[in-house]
Short mmCIF file of C-alpha atoms in Angstrom, two decimals:
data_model
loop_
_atom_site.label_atom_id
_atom_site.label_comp_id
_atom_site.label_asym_id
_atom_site.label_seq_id
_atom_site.Cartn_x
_atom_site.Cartn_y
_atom_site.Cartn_z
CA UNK B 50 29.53 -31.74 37.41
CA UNK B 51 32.19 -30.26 35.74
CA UNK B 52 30.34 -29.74 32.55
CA UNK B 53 27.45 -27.38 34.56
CA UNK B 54 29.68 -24.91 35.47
CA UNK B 55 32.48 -22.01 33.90
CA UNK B 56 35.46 -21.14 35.44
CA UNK B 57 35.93 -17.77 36.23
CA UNK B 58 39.43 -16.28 36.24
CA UNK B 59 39.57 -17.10 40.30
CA UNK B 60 38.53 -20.23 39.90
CA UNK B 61 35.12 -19.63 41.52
CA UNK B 62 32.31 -21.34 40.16
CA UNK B 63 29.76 -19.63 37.96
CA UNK B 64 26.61 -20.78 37.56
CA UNK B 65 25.03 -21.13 33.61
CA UNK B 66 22.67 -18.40 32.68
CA UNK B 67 19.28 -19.43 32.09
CA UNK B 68 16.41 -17.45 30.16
CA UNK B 69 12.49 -18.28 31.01
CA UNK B 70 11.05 -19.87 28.33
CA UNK B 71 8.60 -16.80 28.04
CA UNK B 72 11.31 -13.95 27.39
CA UNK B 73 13.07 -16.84 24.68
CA UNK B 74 9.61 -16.70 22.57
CA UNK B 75 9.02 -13.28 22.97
CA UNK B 76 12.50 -12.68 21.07
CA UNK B 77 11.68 -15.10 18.70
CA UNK B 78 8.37 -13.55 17.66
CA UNK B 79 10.04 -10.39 17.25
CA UNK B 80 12.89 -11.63 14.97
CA UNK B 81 10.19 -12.51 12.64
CA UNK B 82 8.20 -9.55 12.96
CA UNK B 83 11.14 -7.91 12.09
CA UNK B 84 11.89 -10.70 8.96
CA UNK B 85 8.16 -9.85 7.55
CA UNK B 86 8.12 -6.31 8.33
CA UNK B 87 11.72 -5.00 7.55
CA UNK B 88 12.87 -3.13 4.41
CA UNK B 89 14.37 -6.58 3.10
CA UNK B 90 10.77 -7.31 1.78
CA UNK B 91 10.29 -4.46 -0.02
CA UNK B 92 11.59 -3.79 -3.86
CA UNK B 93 12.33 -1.43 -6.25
CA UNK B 94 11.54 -0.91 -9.78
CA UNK B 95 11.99 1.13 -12.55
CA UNK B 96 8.85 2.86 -14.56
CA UNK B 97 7.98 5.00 -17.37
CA UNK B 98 4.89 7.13 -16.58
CA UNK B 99 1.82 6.43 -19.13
CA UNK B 100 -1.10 8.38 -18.16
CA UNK B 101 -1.99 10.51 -15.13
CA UNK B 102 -6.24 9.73 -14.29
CA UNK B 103 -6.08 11.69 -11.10
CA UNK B 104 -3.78 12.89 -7.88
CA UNK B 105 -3.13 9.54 -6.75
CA UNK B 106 -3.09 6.81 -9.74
CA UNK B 107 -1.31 6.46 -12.78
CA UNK B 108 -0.45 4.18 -15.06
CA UNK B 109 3.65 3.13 -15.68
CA UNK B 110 5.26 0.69 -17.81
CA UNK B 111 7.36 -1.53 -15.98
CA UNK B 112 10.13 -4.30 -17.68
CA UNK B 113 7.20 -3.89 -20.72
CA UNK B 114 4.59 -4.32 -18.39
CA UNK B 115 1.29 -1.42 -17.65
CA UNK B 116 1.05 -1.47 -14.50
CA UNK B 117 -1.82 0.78 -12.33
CA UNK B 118 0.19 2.34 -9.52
CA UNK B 119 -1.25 3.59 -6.04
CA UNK B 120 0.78 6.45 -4.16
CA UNK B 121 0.98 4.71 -0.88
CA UNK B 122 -0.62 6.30 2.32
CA UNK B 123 -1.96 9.05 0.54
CA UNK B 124 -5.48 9.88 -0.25
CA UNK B 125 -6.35 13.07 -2.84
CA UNK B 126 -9.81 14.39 -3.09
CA UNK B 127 -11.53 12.83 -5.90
CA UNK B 128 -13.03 14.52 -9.50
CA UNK B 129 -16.06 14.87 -10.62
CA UNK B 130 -17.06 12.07 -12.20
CA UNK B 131 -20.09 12.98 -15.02
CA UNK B 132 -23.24 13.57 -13.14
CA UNK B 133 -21.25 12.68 -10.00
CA UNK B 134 -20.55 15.58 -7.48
CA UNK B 135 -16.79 15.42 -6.95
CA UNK B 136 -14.50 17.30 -4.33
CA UNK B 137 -13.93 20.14 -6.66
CA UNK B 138 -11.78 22.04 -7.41
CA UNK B 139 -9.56 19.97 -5.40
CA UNK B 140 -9.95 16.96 -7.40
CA UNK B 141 -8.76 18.28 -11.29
CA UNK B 142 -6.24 20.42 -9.08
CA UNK B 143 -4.32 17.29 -7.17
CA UNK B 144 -4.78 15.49 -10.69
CA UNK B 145 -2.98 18.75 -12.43
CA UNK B 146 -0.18 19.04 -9.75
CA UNK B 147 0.68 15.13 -9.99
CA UNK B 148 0.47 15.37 -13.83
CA UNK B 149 2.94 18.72 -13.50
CA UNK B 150 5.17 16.08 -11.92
CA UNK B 151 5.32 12.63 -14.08
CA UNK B 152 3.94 13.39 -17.06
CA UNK B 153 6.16 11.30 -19.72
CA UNK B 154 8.94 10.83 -16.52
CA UNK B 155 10.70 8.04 -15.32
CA UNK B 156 10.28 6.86 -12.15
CA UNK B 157 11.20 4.78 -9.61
CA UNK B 158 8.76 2.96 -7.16
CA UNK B 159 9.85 1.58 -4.01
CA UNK B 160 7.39 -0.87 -2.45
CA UNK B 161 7.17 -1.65 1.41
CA UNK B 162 5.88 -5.17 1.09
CA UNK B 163 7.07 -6.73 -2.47
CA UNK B 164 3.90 -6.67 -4.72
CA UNK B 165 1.91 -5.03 -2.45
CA UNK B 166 -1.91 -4.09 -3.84
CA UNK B 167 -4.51 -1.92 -2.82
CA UNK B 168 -8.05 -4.12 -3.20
CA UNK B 169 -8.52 -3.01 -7.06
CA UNK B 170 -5.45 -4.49 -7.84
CA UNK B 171 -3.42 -1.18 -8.61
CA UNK B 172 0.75 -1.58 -7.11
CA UNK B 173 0.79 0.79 -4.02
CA UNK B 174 3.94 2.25 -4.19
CA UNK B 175 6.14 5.04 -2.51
CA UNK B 176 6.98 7.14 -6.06
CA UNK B 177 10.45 8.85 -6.61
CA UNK B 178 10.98 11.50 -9.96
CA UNK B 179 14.91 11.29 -9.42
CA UNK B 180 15.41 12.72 -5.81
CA UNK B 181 11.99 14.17 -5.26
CA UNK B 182 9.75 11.81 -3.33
CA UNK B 183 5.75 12.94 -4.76
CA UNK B 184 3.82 11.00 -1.78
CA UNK B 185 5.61 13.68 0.34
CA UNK B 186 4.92 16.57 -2.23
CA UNK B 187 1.59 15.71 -2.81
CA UNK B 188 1.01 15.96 1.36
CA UNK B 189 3.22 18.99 1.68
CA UNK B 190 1.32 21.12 -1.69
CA UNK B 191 -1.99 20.69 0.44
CA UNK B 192 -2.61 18.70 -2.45
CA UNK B 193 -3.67 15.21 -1.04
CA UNK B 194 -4.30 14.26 2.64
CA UNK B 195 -2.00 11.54 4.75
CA UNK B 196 -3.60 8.17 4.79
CA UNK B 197 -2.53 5.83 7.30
CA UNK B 198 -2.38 2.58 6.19
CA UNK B 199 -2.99 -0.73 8.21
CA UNK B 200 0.65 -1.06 8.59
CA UNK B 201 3.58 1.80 8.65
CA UNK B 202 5.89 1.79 6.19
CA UNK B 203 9.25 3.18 6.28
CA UNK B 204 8.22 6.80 5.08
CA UNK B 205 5.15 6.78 7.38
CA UNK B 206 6.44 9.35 9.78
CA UNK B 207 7.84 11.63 7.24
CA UNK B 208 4.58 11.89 5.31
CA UNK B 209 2.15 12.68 8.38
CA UNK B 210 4.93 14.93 9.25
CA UNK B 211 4.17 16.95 6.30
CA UNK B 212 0.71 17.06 6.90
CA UNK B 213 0.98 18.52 10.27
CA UNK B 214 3.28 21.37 8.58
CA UNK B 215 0.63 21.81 5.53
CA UNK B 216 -1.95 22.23 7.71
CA UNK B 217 -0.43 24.71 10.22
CA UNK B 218 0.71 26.53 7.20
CA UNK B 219 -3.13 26.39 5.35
CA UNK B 220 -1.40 24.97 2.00
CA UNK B 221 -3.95 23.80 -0.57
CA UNK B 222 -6.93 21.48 0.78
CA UNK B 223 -5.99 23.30 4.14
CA UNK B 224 -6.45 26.60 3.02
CA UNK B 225 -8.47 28.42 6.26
CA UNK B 226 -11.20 29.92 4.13
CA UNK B 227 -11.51 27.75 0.75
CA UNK B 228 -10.02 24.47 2.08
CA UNK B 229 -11.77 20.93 1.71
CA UNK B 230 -14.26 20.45 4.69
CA UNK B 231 -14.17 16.64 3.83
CA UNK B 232 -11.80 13.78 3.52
CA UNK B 233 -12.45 11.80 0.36
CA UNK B 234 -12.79 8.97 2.88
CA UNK B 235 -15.51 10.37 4.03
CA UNK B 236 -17.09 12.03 0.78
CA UNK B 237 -17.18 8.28 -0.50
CA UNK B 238 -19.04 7.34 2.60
CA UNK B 239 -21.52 9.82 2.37
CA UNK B 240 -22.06 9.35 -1.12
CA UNK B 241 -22.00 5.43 -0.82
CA UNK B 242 -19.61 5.15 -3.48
CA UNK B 243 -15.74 3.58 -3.15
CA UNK B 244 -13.04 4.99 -4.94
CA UNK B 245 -13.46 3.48 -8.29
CA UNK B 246 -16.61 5.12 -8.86
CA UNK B 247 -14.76 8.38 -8.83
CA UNK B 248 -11.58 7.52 -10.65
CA UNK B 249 -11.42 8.03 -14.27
CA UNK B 250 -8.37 5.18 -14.40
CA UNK B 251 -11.40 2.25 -13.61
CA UNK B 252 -12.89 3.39 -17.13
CA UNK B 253 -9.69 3.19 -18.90
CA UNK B 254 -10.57 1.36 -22.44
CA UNK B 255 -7.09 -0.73 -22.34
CA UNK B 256 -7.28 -1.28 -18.83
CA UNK B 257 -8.42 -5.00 -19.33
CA UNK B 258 -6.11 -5.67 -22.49
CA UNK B 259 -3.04 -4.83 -20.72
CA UNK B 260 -3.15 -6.26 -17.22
CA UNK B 261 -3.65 -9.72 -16.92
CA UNK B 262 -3.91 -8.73 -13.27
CA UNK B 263 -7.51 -7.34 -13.49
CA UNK B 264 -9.04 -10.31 -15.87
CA UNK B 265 -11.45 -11.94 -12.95
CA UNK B 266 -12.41 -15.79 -12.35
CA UNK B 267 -14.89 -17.23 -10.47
CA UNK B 268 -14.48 -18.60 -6.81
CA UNK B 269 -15.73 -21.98 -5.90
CA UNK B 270 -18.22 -21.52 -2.75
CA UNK B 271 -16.89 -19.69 0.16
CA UNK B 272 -13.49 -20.45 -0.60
CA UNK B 273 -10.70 -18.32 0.88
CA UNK B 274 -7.96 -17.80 -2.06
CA UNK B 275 -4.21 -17.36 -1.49
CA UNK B 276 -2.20 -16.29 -4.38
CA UNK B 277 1.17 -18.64 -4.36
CA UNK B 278 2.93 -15.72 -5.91
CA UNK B 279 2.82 -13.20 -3.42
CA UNK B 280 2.19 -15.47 -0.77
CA UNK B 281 -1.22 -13.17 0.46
CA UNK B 282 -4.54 -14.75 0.84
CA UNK B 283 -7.93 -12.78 -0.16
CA UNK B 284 -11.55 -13.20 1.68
CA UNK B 285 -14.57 -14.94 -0.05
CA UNK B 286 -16.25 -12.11 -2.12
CA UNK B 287 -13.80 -9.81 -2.30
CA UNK B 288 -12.62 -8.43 -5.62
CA UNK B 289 -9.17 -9.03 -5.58
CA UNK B 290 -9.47 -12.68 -4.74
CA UNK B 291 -11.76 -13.15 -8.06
CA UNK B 292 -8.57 -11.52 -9.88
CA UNK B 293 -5.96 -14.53 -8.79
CA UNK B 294 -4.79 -15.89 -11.70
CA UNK B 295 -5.71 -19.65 -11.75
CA UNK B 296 -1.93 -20.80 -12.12
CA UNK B 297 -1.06 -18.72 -8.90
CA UNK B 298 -4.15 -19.96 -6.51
CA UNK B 299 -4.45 -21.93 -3.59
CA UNK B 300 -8.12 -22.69 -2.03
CA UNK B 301 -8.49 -22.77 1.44
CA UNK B 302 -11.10 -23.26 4.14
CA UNK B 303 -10.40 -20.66 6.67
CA UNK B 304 -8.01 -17.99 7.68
CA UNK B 305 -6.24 -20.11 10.29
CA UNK B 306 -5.14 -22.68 7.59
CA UNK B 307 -3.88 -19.96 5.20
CA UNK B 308 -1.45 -18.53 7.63
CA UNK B 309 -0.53 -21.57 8.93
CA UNK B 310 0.86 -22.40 5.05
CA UNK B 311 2.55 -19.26 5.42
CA UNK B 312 0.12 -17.07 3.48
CA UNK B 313 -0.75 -13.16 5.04
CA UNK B 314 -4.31 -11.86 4.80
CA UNK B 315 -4.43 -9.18 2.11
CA UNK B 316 -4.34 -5.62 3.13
CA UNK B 317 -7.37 -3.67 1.63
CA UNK B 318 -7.10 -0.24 1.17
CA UNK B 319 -9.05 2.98 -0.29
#
């Protein structure tokens, strides 16, 4: 009996706290919602800008690897692309403003989810020039719209913040008169065209020669494949999952049985 209850300092009996079972695996989803989600999952790294193909995607060497990077949640209007309408001149003038900012610059890219891609493959990455952050300048300029992604990052709020402040102040693709009427979201909808129809970095003649990471290889059947290195599984059919290198996949049968090895379902985005 003695071992079911404390002492107080009066010597009256206290009796042992107890927590429902319900409120004990509530906190213990959210410890790991906050061990997948925090900043201790994201990393840094070091580039040297390449090429600039338009006003979100550029190419950066990285540890003596080309890598394609992807500003993260931001989406600029896209260019002309040959006979191809594009969102001009808002396309060549995000492209120009981006190049004005990393052309033959170091950089540093901060990630929110380790190697986090974008569904072509390209690094989607929050991009620093020394203390200047470009997502946010891009936004701010009226140069590219917010995008939100499927999940926040740790900038989210400060880049829709500086779309709200473009907007009220009629920067760039908000300008009241002249200002883009459409997002490129829905420009590539209309057109029935994703974004590597319009990007000039999906025709890039070293592309292939450079990045292992685009070389594709063909799925057996229906198979779901999960990519050992990063630990994310892509759908049957989709491009990215044809891009897995053989040494890093793992087949499975359905979603449930890649997350239950651990494996998260790829995030696609524009």
């Amino acid at each position: 009996m003695f071992g079911m209850i404390l002492l107080t300092g009066r010597g009256r009996p206290q009796r042992k706290l107890r927590f429902p079972r319900k409120t004990f695996i509530q906190g213990l989803l959210f410890l790991l919602f906050l061990f997948l989600f925090s900043p201790a999952s994201a990393k840094t790294y070091q580039g040297q800008v390449v090429k600039v193909f338009d006003g979100d995607t550029f190419l950066a060497c990285i540890e003596g690897q080309e890598e394609f990077i992807r500003l993260r949640e931001i989406d600029a209007p896209e260019m002309a692309s040959g006979k191809q309408e594009g969102q001009e001149p808002w396309g060549r003038k995000a492209r120009d403003f981006a190049l004005s900012r990393l052309k033959h610059r170091k950089v540093r890219l901060e990630t929110e989810n380790r190697d986090e891609r974008d569904a072509y493959g390209r690094l989607l990455a929050y991009v620093f020039i020394g203390e200047s952050f470009l997502n946010r300048e891009m936004i701010a300029s009226g140069n590219a719209f917010f995008y939100r992604a499927a999940a926040p990052g740790r900038y989210t709020a400060r880049l829709e913040g500086a779309e709200n402040l473009a907007r009220e102040k009629g920067l760039g693709v908000w300008d009241r008169t002249q200002g883009l009427k459409e997002h490129p979201r829905d420009f590539r909808t209309r057109h029935q065209r994703d974004e590597s129809f319009f990007s000039p970095w999906r025709r890039f003649p070293e592309r292939d020669k450079k990045n292992r990471s685009f070389e594709e290889y063909p799925v057996p059947g229906q198979k779901i494949v999960g990519n050992r290195r990063t630990m994310v599984y892509h759908l049957p059919g989709s491009r990215s999952a044809a891009r897995v290198s053989p040494k890093n996949r793992v087949f499975f049968d359905s979603a449930e049985e890649a997350e239950k090895a651990g494996f998260r379902r790829s995030r696609s985005y524009p």
